[in-house]
Amino acid sequence: MTRLELYHQQKTKQFSWKGLILSITVSLILIAGFFVFHYYDQSSIKIDAPSEQLGEKVVIHLPNGQKVYTYDNFIVKKNGKTYYKGERNTIDLTGGTVTYEDWK
């Protein structure tokens, strides 16, 4: 027998559709599981800002007739003067009268 005859005598394997369908199904299940886990993981993270204790609501009536609406914890008294000390600025409120009122 020649090589050509031996080659043609071997049975050729047929393409297996079962293996292809099984691998596609397993891949789809794994991808879906990854997305479900990722969505669940992202939705379970909750970051809450710490609550600030601002104090009571205060209205400061200045001598020129203006009113300043603020919270009790932002008022600072130094050397006999009253200051509003916010996050970015400081305002001199000396001479104003402080009244505790509920404002919106």
Coordinates of N, CA and C in Angstrom, one line a residue, residues 1-51:
M1 N 0.8 -1.2 0.0 CA 0.0 0.0 0.0 C 0.9 1.2 0.0
T2 N 0.4 2.2 -0.7 CA 1.1 3.4 -0.8 C 0.6 4.4 0.3
R3 N 1.3 5.4 0.4 CA 0.9 6.4 1.5 C -0.4 7.0 1.1
L4 N -0.7 7.2 -0.1 CA -1.9 7.8 -0.5 C -3.1 6.9 -0.2
E5 N -2.9 5.6 -0.4 CA -4.0 4.7 -0.1 C -4.2 4.6 1.4
L6 N -3.1 4.6 2.2 CA -3.3 4.6 3.6 C -4.0 5.8 4.1
Y7 N -3.7 7.0 3.6 CA -4.3 8.2 4.0 C -5.8 8.2 3.7
H8 N -6.2 7.7 2.5 CA -7.6 7.6 2.2 C -8.4 6.6 3.0
Q9 N -7.7 5.6 3.5 CA -8.4 4.6 4.3 C -8.8 5.1 5.7
Q10 N -8.1 6.1 6.2 CA -8.4 6.6 7.5 C -9.7 7.3 7.5
K11 N -10.5 7.0 8.6 CA -11.8 7.7 8.7 C -11.6 9.1 9.1
T12 N -12.2 10.0 8.4 CA -12.1 11.4 8.7 C -13.2 11.7 9.8
K13 N -12.8 12.5 10.7 CA -13.7 12.9 11.8 C -14.7 13.9 11.3
Q14 N -16.0 13.7 11.7 CA -17.0 14.7 11.3 C -17.0 15.8 12.4
F15 N -17.4 17.0 11.9 CA -17.4 18.2 12.8 C -18.5 17.9 13.8
S16 N -18.2 18.2 15.1 CA -19.1 17.9 16.2 C -19.9 19.2 16.5
W17 N -21.2 19.2 16.2 CA -22.0 20.4 16.6 C -22.3 20.4 18.1
K18 N -22.3 19.2 18.7 CA -22.6 19.2 20.1 C -21.5 20.0 20.9
G19 N -20.3 19.8 20.6 CA -19.2 20.5 21.3 C -19.3 22.0 21.1
L20 N -19.6 22.4 19.9 CA -19.7 23.9 19.6 C -20.8 24.5 20.3
I21 N -22.0 23.9 20.3 CA -23.2 24.4 21.0 C -22.9 24.4 22.5
L22 N -22.3 23.4 23.0 CA -22.0 23.3 24.5 C -21.0 24.4 24.9
S23 N -20.0 24.7 24.1 CA -19.0 25.7 24.5 C -19.7 27.1 24.4
I24 N -20.5 27.3 23.4 CA -21.2 28.6 23.3 C -22.1 28.8 24.5
T25 N -22.9 27.8 24.8 CA -23.8 27.9 26.0 C -23.0 28.2 27.3
V26 N -22.0 27.5 27.5 CA -21.2 27.7 28.7 C -20.6 29.1 28.7
S27 N -20.1 29.6 27.6 CA -19.6 30.9 27.5 C -20.7 32.0 27.8
L28 N -21.9 31.8 27.3 CA -22.9 32.7 27.5 C -23.3 32.7 29.0
I29 N -23.4 31.6 29.6 CA -23.7 31.5 31.0 C -22.7 32.2 31.9
L30 N -21.4 32.0 31.6 CA -20.3 32.6 32.3 C -20.4 34.1 32.2
I31 N -20.6 34.6 31.0 CA -20.7 36.1 30.7 C -21.9 36.7 31.5
A32 N -23.0 36.0 31.4 CA -24.2 36.5 32.1 C -24.0 36.5 33.6
G33 N -23.3 35.5 34.1 CA -23.0 35.4 35.6 C -22.1 36.5 36.0
F34 N -21.1 36.9 35.1 CA -20.2 38.0 35.4 C -20.9 39.3 35.5
F35 N -21.8 39.5 34.5 CA -22.6 40.8 34.5 C -23.5 40.9 35.7
V36 N -24.2 39.8 36.1 CA -25.1 39.8 37.2 C -24.3 40.1 38.5
F37 N -23.2 39.4 38.7 CA -22.3 39.6 39.9 C -21.8 41.1 39.9
H38 N -21.4 41.6 38.8 CA -20.9 43.0 38.7 C -22.0 44.0 39.1
Y39 N -23.2 43.8 38.6 CA -24.3 44.7 38.9 C -24.6 44.6 40.4
Y40 N -24.7 43.4 40.9 CA -25.0 43.2 42.3 C -23.9 43.8 43.2
D41 N -22.7 43.7 42.8 CA -21.6 44.2 43.6 C -21.6 45.7 43.6
Q42 N -21.9 46.3 42.5 CA -21.9 47.8 42.4 C -23.1 48.4 43.1
S43 N -24.3 47.7 43.1 CA -25.5 48.2 43.8 C -25.4 48.0 45.3
S44 N -24.5 47.1 45.8 CA -24.5 46.9 47.2 C -23.5 47.9 47.9
I45 N -22.8 48.7 47.2 CA -21.9 49.7 47.8 C -22.6 51.0 48.0
K46 N -22.7 51.4 49.2 CA -23.4 52.6 49.6 C -22.4 53.4 50.5
I47 N -22.1 54.7 50.0 CA -21.3 55.5 50.8 C -22.1 56.7 51.3
D48 N -22.3 56.8 52.6 CA -23.0 57.9 53.1 C -22.1 59.0 53.7
A49 N -22.4 60.2 53.4 CA -21.6 61.3 54.0 C -21.8 61.4 55.5
P50 N -20.8 61.7 56.2 CA -21.0 61.8 57.7 C -22.0 63.0 57.9
S51 N -22.8 62.9 58.9 CA -23.8 64.0 59.2 C -23.0 65.0 60.1

